[in-house]
Coordinates of C-alpha atoms in Angstrom, one line a residue:
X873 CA -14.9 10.6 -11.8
X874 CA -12.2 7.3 -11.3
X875 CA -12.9 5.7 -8.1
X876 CA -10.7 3.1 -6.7
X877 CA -11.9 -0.1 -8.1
X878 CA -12.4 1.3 -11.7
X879 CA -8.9 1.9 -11.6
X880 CA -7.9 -1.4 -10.0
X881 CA -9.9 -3.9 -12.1
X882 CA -8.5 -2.8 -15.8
X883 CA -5.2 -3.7 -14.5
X884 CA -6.3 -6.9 -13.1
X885 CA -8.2 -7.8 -16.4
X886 CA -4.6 -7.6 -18.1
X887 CA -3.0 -10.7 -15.8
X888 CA -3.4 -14.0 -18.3
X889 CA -6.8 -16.3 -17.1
X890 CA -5.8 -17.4 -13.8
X891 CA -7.4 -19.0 -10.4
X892 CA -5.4 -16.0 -8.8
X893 CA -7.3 -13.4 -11.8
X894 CA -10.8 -15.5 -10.7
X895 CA -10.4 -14.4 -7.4
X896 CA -8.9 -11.0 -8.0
X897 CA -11.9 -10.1 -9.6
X898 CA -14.7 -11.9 -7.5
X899 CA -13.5 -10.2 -4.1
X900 CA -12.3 -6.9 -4.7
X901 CA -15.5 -5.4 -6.0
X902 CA -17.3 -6.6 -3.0
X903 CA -15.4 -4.4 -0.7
X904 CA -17.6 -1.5 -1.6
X905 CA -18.3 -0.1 1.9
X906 CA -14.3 -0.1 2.6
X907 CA -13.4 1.7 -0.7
X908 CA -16.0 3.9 0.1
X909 CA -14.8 5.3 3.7
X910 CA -10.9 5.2 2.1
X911 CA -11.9 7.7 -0.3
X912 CA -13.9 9.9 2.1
X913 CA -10.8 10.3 4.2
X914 CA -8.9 11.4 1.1
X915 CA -12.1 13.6 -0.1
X916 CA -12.3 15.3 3.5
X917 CA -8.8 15.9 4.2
X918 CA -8.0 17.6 0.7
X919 CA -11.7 19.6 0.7
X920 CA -10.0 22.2 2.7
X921 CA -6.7 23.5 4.8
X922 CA -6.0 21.3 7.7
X923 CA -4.5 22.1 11.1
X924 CA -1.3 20.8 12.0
X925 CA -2.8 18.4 14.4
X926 CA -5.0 16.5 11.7
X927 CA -2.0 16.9 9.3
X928 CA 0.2 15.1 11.8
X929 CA -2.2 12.6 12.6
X930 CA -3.1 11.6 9.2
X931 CA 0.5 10.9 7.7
X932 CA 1.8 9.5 10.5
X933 CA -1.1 6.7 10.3
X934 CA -1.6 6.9 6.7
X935 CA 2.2 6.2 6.3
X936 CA 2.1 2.8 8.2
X937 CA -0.9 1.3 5.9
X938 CA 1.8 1.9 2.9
X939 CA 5.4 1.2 3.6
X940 CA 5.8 -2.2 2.1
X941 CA 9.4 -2.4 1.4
X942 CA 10.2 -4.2 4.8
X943 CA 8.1 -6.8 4.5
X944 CA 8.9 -7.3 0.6
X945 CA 12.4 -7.7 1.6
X946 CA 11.5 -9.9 4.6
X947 CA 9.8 -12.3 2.7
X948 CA 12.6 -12.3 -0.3
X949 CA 15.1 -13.1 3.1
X950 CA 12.7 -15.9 4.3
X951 CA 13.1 -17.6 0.7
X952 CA 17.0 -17.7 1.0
X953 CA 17.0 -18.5 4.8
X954 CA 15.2 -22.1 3.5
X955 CA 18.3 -22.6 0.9
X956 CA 20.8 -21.1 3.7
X957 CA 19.3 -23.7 6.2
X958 CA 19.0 -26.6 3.7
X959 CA 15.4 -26.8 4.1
X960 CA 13.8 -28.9 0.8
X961 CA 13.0 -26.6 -2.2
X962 CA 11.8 -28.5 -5.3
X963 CA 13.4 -26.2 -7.5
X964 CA 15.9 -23.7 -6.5
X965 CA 16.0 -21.8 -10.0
X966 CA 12.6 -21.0 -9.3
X967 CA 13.3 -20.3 -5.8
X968 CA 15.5 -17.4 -6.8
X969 CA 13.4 -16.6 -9.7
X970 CA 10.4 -15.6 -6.5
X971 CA 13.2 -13.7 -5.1
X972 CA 14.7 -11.7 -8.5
X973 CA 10.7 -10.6 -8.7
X974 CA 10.4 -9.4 -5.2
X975 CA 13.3 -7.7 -5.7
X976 CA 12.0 -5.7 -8.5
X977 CA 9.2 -4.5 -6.1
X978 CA 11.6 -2.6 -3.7
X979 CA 14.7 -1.4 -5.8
X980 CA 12.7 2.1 -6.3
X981 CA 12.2 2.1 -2.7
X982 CA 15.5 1.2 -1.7
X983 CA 17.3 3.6 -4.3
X984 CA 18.4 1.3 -6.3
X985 CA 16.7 2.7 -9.0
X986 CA 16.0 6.4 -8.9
X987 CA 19.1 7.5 -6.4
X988 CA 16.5 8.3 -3.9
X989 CA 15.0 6.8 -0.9
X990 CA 11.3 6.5 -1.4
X991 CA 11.2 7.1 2.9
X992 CA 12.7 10.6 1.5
X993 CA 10.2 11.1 -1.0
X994 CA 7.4 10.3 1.8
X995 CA 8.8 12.5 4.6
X996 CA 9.3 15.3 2.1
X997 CA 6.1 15.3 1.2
X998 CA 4.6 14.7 4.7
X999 CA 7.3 17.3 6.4
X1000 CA 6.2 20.1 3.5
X1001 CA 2.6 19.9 4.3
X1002 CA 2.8 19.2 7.9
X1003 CA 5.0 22.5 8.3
X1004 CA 7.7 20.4 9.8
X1005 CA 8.4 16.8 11.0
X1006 CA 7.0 16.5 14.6
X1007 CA 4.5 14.5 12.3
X1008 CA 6.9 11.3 13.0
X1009 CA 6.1 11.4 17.0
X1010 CA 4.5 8.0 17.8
X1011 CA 1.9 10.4 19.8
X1012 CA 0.2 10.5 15.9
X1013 CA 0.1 7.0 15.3
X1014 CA -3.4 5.6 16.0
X1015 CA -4.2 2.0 17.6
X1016 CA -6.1 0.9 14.0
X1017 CA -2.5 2.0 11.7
X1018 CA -1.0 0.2 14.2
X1019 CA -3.2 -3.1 13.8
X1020 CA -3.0 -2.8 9.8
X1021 CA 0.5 -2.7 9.9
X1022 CA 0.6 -5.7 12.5
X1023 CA -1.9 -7.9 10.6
X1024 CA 0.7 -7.0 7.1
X1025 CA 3.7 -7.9 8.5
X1026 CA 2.4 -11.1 10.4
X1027 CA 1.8 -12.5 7.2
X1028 CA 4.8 -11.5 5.3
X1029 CA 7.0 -12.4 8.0
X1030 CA 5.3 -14.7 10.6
X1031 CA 3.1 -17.1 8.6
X1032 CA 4.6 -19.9 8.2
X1033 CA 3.5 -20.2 5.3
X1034 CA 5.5 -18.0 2.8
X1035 CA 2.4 -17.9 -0.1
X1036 CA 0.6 -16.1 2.3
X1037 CA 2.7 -13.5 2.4
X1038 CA 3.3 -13.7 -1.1
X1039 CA -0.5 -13.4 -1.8
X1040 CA -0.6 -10.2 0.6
X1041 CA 2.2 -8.4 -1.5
X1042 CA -0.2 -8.8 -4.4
X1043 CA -3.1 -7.7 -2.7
X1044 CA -0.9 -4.2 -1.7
X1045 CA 0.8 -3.7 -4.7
X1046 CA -2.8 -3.6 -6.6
X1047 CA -4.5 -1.6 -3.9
X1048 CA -1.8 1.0 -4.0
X1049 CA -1.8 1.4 -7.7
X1050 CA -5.2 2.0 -7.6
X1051 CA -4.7 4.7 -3.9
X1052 CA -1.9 6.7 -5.6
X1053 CA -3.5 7.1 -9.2
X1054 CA -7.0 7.7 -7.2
X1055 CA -5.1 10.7 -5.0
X1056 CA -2.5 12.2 -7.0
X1057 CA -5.2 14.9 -8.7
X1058 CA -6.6 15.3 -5.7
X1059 CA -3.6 16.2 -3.7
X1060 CA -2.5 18.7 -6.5
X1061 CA -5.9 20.9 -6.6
X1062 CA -5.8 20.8 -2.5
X1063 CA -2.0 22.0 -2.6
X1064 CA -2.3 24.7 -5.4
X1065 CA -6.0 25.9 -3.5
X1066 CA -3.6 26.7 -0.6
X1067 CA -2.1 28.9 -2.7
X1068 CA 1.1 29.5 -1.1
X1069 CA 2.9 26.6 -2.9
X1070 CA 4.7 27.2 -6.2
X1071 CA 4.8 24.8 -9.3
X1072 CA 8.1 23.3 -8.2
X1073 CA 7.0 23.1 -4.6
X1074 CA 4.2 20.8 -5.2
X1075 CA 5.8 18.9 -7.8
X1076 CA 8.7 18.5 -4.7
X1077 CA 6.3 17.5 -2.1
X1078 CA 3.9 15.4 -3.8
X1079 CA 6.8 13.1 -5.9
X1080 CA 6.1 10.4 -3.4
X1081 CA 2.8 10.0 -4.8
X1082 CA 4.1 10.9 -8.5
X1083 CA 6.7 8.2 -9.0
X1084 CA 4.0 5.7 -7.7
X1085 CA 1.8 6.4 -10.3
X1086 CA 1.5 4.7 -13.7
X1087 CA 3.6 1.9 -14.7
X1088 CA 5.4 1.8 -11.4
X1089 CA 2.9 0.0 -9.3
X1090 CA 1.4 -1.5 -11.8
X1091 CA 4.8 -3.3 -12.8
X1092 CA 5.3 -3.7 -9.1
X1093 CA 1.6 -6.1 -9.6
X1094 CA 3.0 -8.2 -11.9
X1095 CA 6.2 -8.5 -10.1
X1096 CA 4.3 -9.7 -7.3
X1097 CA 2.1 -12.2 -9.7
X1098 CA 5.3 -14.0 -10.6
X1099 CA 7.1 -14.3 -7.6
X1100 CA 3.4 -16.5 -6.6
X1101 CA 3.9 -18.4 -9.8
X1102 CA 7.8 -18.8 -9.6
X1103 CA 7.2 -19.9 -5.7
X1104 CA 4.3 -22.4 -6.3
X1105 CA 6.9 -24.0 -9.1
X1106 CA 9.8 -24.1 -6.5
X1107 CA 7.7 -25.4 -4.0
X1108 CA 5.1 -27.9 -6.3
X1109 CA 2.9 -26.0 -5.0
X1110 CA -1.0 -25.8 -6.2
X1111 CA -2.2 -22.1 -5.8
X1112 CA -5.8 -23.2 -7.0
X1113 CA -6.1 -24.5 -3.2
X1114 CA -5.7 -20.8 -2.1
X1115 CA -8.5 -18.7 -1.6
X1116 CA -7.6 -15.1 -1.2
X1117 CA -10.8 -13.8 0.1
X1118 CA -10.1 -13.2 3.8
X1119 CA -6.2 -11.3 2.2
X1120 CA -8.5 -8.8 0.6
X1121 CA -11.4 -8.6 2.8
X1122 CA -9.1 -8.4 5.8
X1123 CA -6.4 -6.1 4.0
X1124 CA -9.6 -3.6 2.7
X1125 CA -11.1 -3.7 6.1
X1126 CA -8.2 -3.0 8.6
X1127 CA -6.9 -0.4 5.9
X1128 CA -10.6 1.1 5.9
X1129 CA -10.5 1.4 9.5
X1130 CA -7.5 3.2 9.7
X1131 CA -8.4 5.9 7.0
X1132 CA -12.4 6.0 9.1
X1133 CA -10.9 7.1 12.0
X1134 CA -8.6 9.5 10.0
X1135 CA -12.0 10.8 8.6
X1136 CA -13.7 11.0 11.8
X1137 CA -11.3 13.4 13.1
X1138 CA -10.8 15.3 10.7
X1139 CA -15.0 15.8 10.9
X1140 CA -14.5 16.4 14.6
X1141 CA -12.0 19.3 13.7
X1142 CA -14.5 20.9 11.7
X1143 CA -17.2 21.0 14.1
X1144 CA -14.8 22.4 16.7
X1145 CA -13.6 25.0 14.5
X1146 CA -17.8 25.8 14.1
X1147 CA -18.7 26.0 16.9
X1148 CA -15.7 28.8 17.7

């Protein structure tokens, strides 16, 4: 059975030899532990029928370690702002060449592409399962989704540095391929075991997951791969100097953390409901 990082690296090994493929492929199969407790949350929660409580808890947190259009489009604004504010780019052709790429990244997302909002797609999905939406109460959101999603937009839109935030996108986009094609089956034979779901019903609630899956975030990777290139040309910028390391360990860990605690409660319901 796929696990995350045999599904990740194959699309990796497709970028051209790069320092950014080097590095790619040195870090991310080190995070072994953190891959680990990520697919134990999504093991444990679609084992069995979960309460409302745990259902409510877990999109509402998983949600925040996934919604990257914000800072996609945040960093895409950032780029312009340095043109809008006469700030010195080298090359302004491959200025807006960084932006046309990140751009690519969110026109699913934003409809642009597909006539629907991918936030529609999630809280459909999320709202379905659930039962309804009292899922979106901040009461749900836990202290580590909140940290993830802190850390993630810091770096998109607070580093001053815009490569890092660059070099995060492409950390997410390749994580996420590999979460959505790792989930997808998993969240199918958990929907039709409930067996109150029809055919048409789970293809409706799980198309947020669905759309995600092959070429989209894979294209959505490479997207990300040449806005780096396009902004280290705009900026005569050397991205051999970057070591992504702490991205992935950092972006693996937090995200880890988040889906733990997701795990942990979702043990504690069980023992609960044992004991009763």
């Amino acid at each position: 059975m796929k696990n995350l990082i045999s599904i990740i690296t194959p699309v990796i090994d497709q970028m051209q030899e790069s320092h950014l493929k080097s590095q790619l492929l040195r870090y991310f199969p080190l995070q072994t532990n953190e891959f680990t407790t990520i697919e134990n949350s999504f093991k444990s929660l679609t084992s069995k029928k979960q309460s409302k409580e745990i259902l409510n808890l877990f999109f509402k947190s998983w949600s925040q370690t996934n919604n990257s259009a914000m800072t996609v489009a945040g960093l895409s604004n950032r780029m312009t702002m340095l043109v809008h504010k006469n700030k010195p780019v080298v090359s302004e052709h491959d200025l807006f060449k960084a932006v046309a790429s990140l751009n690519r990244i969110v026109d699913e997302d934003l409809a642009v592409v597909g006539r629907v909002l991918h936030s529609e797609l999630f809280y459909t999905m999320a709202t379905n399962i659930a039962g309804d939406d009292s899922w979106l109460s901040k009461q749900y959101l836990s202290k580590e989704a909140k940290a993830f999603k802190a850390w993630k937009d810091k770096n998109s839109l607070r580093d001053k540095d815009i490569m890092i935030g660059l070099l995060t996108t492409l950390v997410h986009e390749i994580y996420t391929h590999g979460e959505v094609e790792y989930i997808i089956p998993k969240f199918n034979t958990w929907l039709e075991a409930e067996g109150t779901y029809t055919d048409d019903e789970i293809a409706t609630s799980l198309a947020w997951i669905q759309v995600h899956c092959g070429a989209t975030e894979k294209d959505h990777f490479f997207h990300a791969v040449d806005a780096v290139n396009s902004y280290a040309k705009a900026q005569n910028i050397d991205v051999t100097t970057y070591n992504i390391e702490e991205i992935i360990t950092t972006y693996l860990q937090l995200k880890s953390e988040v889906m733990g605690v997701l795990d942990i409660q979702i043990a504690k319901a069980d023992e609960l409901a044992f004991q009763a």
